[in-house]
PDB file of C-alpha atoms in Angstrom:
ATOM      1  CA  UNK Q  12     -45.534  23.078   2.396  1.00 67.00           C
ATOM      2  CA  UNK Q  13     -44.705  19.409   2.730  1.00 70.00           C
ATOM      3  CA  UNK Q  14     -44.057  19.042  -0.740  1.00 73.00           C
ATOM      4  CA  UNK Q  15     -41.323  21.809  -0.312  1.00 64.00           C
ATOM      5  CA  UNK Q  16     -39.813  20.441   2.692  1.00 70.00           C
ATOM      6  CA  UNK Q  17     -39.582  17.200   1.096  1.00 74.00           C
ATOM      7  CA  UNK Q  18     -37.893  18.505  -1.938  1.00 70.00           C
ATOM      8  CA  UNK Q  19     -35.522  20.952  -0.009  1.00 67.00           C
ATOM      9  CA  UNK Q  20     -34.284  18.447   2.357  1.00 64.00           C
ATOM     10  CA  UNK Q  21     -32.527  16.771  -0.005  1.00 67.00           C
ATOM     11  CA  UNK Q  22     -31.210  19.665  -2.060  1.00 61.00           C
ATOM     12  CA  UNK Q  23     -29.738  21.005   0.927  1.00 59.00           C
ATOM     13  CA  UNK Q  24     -28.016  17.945   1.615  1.00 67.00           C
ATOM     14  CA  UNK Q  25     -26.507  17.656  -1.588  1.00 66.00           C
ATOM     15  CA  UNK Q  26     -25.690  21.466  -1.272  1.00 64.00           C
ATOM     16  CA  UNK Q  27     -24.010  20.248   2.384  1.00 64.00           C
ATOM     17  CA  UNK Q  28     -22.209  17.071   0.214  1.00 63.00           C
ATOM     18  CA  UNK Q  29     -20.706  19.191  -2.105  1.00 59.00           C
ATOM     19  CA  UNK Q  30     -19.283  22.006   0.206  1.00 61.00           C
ATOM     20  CA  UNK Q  31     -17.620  19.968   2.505  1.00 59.00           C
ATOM     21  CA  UNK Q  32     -16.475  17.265   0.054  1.00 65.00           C
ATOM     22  CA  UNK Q  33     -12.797  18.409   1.102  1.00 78.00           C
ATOM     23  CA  UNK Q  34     -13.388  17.019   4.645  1.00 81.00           C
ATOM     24  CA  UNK Q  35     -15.173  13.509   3.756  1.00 88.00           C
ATOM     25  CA  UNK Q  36     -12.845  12.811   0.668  1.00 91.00           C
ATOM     26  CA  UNK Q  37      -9.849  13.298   3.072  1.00 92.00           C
ATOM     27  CA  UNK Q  38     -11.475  10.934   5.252  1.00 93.00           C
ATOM     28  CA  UNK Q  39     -11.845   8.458   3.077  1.00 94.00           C
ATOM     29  CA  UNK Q  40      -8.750   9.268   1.800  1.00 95.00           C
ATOM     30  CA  UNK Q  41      -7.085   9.155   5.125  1.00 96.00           C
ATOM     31  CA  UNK Q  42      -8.955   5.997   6.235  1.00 96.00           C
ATOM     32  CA  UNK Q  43      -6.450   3.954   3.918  1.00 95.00           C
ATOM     33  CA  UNK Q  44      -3.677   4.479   5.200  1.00 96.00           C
ATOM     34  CA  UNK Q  45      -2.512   2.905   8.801  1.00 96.00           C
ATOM     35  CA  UNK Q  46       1.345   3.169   8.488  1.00 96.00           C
ATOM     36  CA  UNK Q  47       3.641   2.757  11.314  1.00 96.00           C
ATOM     37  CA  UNK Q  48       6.799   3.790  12.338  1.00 97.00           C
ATOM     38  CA  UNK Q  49      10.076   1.509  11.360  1.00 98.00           C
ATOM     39  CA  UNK Q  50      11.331  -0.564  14.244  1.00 98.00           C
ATOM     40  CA  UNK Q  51      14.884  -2.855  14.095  1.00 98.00           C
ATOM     41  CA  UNK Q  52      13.787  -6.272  12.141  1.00 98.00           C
ATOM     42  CA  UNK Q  53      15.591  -8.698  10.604  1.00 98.00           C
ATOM     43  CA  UNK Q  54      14.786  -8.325   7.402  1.00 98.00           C
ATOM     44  CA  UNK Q  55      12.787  -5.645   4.965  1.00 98.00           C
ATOM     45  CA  UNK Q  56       9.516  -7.231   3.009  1.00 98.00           C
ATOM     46  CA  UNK Q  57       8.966  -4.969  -0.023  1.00 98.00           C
ATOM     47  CA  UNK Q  58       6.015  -5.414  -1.849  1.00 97.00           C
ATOM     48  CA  UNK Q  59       5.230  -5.894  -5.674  1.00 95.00           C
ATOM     49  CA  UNK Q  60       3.044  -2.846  -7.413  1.00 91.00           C
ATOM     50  CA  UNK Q  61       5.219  -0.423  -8.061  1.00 90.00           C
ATOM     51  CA  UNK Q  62       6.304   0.552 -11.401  1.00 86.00           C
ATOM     52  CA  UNK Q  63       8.368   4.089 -10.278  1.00 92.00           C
ATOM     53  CA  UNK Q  64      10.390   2.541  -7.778  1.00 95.00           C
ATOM     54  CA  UNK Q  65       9.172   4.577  -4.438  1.00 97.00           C
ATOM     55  CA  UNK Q  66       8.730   0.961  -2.545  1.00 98.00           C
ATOM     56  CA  UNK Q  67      11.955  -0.053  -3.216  1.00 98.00           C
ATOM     57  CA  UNK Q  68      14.136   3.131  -2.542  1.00 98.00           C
ATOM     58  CA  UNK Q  69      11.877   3.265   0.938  1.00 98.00           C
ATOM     59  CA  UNK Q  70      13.067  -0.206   1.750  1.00 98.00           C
ATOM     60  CA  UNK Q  71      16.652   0.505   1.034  1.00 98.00           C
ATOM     61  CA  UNK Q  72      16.568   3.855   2.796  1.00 98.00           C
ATOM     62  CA  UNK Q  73      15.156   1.639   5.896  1.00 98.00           C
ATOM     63  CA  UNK Q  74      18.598  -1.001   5.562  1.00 98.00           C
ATOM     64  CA  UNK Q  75      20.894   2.295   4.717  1.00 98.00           C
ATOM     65  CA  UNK Q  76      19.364   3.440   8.194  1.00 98.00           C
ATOM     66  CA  UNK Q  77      20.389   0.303  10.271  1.00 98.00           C
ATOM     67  CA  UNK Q  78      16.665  -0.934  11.070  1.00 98.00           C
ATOM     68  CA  UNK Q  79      16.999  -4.157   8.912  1.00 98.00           C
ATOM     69  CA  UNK Q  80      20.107  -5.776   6.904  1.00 98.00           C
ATOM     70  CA  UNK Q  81      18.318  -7.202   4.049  1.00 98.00           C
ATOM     71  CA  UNK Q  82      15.311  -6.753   2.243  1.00 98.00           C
ATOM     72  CA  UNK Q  83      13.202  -9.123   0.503  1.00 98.00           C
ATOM     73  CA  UNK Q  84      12.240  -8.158  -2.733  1.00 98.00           C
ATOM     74  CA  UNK Q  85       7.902  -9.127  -3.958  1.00 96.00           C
ATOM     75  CA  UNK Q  86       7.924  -9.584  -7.667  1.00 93.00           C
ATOM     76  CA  UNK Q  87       5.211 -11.094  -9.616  1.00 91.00           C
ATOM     77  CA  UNK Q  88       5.929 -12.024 -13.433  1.00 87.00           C
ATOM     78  CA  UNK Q  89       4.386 -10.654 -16.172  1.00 77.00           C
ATOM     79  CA  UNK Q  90       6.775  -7.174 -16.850  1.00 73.00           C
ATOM     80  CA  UNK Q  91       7.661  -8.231 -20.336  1.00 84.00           C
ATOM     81  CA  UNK Q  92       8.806 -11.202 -19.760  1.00 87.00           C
ATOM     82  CA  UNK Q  93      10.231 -10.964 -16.089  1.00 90.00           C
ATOM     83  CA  UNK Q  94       9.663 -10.459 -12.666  1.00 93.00           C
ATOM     84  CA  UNK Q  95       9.050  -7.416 -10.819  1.00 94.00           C
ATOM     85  CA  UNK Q  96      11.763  -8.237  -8.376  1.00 95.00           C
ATOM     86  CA  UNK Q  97      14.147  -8.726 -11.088  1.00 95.00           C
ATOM     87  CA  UNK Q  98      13.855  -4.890 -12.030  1.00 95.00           C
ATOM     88  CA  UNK Q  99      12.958  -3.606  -8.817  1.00 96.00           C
ATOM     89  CA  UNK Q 100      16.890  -4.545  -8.195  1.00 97.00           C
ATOM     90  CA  UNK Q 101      18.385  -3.604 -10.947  1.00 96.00           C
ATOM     91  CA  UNK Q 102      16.216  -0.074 -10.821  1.00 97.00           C
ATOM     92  CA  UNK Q 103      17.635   0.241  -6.821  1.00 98.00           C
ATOM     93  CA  UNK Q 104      21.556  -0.895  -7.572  1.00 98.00           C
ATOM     94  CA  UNK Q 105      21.726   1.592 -10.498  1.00 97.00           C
ATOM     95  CA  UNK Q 106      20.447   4.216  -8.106  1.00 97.00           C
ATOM     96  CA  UNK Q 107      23.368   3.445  -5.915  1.00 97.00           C
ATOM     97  CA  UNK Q 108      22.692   0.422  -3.913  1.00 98.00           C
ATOM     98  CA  UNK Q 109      24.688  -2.590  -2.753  1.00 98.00           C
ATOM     99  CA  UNK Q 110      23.725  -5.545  -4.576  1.00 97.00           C
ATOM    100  CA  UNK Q 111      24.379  -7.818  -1.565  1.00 98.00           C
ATOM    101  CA  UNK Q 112      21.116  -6.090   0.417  1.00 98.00           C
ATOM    102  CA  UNK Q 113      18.502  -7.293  -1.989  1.00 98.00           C
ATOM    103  CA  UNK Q 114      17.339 -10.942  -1.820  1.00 98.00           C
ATOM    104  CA  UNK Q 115      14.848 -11.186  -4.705  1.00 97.00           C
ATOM    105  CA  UNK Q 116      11.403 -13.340  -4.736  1.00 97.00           C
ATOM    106  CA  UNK Q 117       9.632 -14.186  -7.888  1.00 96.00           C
ATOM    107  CA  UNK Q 118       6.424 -15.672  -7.525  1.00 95.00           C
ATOM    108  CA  UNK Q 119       3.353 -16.193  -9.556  1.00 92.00           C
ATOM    109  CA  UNK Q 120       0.982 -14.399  -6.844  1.00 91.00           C
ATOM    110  CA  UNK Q 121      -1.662 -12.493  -8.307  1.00 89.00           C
ATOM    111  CA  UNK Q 122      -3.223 -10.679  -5.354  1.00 93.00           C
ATOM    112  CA  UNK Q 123      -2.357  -9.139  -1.831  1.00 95.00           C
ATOM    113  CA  UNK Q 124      -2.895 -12.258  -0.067  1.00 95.00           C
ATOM    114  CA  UNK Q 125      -1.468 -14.300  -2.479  1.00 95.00           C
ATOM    115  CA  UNK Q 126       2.162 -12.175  -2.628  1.00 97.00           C
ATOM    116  CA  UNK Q 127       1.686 -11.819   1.687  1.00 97.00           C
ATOM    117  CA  UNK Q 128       1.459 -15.940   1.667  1.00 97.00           C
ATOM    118  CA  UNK Q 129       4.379 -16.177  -0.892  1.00 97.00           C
ATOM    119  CA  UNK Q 130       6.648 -13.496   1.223  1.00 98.00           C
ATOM    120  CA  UNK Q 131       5.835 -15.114   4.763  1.00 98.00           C
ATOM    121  CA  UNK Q 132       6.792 -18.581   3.636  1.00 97.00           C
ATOM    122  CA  UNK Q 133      10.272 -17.097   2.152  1.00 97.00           C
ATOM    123  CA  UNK Q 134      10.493 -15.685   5.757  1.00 98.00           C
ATOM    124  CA  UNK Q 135       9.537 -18.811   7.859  1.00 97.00           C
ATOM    125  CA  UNK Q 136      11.624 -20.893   5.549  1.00 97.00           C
ATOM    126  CA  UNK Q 137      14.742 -18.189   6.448  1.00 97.00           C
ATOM    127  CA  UNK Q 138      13.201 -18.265  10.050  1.00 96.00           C
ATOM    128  CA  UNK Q 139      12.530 -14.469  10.024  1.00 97.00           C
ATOM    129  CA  UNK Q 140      10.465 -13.374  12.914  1.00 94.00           C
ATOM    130  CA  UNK Q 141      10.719 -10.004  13.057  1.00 97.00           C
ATOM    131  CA  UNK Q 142      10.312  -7.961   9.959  1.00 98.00           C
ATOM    132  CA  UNK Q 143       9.039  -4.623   7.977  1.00 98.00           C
ATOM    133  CA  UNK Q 144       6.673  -4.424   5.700  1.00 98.00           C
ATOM    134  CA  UNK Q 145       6.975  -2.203   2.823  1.00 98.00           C
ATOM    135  CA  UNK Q 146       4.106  -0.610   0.743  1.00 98.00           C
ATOM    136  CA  UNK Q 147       2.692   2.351  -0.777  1.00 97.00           C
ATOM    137  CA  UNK Q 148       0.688   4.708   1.590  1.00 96.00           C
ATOM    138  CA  UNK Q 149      -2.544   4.125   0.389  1.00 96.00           C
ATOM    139  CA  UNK Q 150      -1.841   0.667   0.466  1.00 96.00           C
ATOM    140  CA  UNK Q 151      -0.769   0.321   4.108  1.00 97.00           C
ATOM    141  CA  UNK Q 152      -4.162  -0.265   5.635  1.00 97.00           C
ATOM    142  CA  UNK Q 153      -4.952  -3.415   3.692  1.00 97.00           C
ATOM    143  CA  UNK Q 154      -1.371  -4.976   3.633  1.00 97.00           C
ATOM    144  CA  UNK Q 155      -1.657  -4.574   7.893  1.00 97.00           C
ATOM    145  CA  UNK Q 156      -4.694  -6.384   7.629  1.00 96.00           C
ATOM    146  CA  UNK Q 157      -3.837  -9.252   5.176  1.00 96.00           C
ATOM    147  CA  UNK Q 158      -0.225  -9.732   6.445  1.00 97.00           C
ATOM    148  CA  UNK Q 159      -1.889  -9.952  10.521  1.00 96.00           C
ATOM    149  CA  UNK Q 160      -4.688 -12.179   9.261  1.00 95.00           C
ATOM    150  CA  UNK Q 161      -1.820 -14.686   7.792  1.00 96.00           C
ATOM    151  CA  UNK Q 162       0.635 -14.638  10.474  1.00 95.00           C
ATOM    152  CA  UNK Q 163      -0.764 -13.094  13.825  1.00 93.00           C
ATOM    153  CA  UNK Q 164       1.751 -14.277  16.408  1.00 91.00           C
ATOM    154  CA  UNK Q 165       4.259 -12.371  13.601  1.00 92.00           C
ATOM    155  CA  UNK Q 166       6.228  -9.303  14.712  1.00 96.00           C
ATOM    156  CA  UNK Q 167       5.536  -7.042  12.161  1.00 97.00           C
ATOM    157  CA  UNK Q 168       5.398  -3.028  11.111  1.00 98.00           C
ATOM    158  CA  UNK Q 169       3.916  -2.227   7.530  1.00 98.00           C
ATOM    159  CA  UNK Q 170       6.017   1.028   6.767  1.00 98.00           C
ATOM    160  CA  UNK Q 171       4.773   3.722   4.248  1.00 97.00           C
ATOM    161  CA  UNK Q 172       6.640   4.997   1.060  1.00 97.00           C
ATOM    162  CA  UNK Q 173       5.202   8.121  -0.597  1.00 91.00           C
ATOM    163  CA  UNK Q 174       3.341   7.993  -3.448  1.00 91.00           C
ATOM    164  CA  UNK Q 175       3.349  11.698  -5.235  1.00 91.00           C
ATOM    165  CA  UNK Q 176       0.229  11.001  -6.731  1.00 91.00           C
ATOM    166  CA  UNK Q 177      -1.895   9.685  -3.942  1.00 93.00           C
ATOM    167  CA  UNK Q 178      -2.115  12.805  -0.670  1.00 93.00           C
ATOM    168  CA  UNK Q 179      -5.110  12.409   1.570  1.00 91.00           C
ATOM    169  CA  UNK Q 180      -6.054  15.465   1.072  1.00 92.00           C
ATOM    170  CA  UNK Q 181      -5.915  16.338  -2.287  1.00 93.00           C
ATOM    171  CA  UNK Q 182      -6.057  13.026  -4.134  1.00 94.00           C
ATOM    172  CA  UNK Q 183      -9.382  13.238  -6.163  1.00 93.00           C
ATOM    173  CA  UNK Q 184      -7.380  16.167  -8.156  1.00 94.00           C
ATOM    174  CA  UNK Q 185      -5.590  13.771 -10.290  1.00 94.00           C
ATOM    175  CA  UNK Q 186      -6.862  11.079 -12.356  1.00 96.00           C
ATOM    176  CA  UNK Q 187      -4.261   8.495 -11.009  1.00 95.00           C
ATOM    177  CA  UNK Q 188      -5.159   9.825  -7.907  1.00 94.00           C
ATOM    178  CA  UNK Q 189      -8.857   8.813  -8.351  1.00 95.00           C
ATOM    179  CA  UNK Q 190      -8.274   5.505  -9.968  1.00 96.00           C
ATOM    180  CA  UNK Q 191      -5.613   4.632  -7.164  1.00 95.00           C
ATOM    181  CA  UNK Q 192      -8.154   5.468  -4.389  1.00 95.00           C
ATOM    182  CA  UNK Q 193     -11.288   3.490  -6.330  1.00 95.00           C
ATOM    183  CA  UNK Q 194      -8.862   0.340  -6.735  1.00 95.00           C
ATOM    184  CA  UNK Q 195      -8.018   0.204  -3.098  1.00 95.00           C
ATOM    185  CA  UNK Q 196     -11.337   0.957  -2.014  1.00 95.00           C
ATOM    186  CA  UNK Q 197     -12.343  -1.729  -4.101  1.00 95.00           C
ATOM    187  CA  UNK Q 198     -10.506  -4.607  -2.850  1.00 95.00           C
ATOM    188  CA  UNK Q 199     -11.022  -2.921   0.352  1.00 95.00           C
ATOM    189  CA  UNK Q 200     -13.958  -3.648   0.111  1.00 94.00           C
ATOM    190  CA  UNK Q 201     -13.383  -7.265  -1.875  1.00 93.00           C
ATOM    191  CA  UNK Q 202     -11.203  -8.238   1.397  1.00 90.00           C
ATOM    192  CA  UNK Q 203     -13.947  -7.185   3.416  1.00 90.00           C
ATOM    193  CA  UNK Q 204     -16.529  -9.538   2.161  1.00 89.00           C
ATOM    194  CA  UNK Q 205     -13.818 -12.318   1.736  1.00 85.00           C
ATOM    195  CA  UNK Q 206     -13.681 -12.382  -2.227  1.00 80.00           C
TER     196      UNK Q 206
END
């Protein structure tokens, strides 16, 4: 009887795990993302990452709305021979956008912390003290952290833009879903342990 018990427990936990993986992969899911409302800043911070544009059409809608009057455009090189920033423009003043409200940064930063540490010394050196941070929603979590870990006496919101293939509850249906919630689990994690 022992031997059954010992071999059903963990059946029927497995059982358990796979029934209610809705509510536990939403959780962990929903654990990633800590995004705040907009407040009035001086300035927009939009973050590097995002190859369809939803970052930087967020961060214009935010200056279109009155909260900030510039925004401060992340962009890493390496995109065939230019920076991110460089086409992150260009992508948001064909869509419509005055050229005047983007303030491009190219940097060589190669990580979260690395692009935060670029984009706060931009702002110190333009004596910004109050400003938005930008990023996709399964990103927002992290960014908080990083950003408030660099600059704590910093006024800051980190502000979501939608991502149509990462939804707390339903993003282990896609592949890029999967893949987008292992990579930020995974320097989750990495940030956790200080690597």
């Amino acid at each position: 009887m022992a031997r059954l018990i010992r071999w059903l427990v963990p059946v029927a936990l497995l059982l358990l795990l796979v029934l209610l993986h809705p509510l536990w992969l939403t959780a962990l899911g929903q654990f990633l993302i800590k995004a705040q409302e907009p407040f009035p800043a001086e300035m927009v911070a939009v973050l590097a990452g995002d190859g369809l544009g939803y970052r930087i059409r967020a961060a214009a809608d935010l200056v279109e709305r009155g909260y900030a009057p510039k925004i401060l455009v992340s962009g890493p090189e390496g995109y065939y021979g230019s920076h991110e920033c460089d086409l992150a423009v260009a992508y948001a003043i064909k869509l419509g956008y005055p050229a005047e409200w983007f303030l491009p940064l190219p940097h060589d930063g190669d990580s979260t912390r690395e692009e935060a540490q670029k984009i706060l010394a931009e702002l110190a050196r333009r004596e910004v003290r109050k400003f938005i941070v930008v990023t996709s929603n399964y990103h927002t979590r992290r960014v908080g952290s990083v950003f408030r870990s660099l600059a704590p006496q910093a006024e800051l919101r980190v502000v979501a833009a939608p991502d149509p293939y990462f939804s707390p509850a339903s993003w282990w249906h896609t592949r890029r879903g999967r893949k987008l919630f292992l990579l930020e689990w995974q320097k989750t994690v990495a940030d956790w342990l200080g690597m």
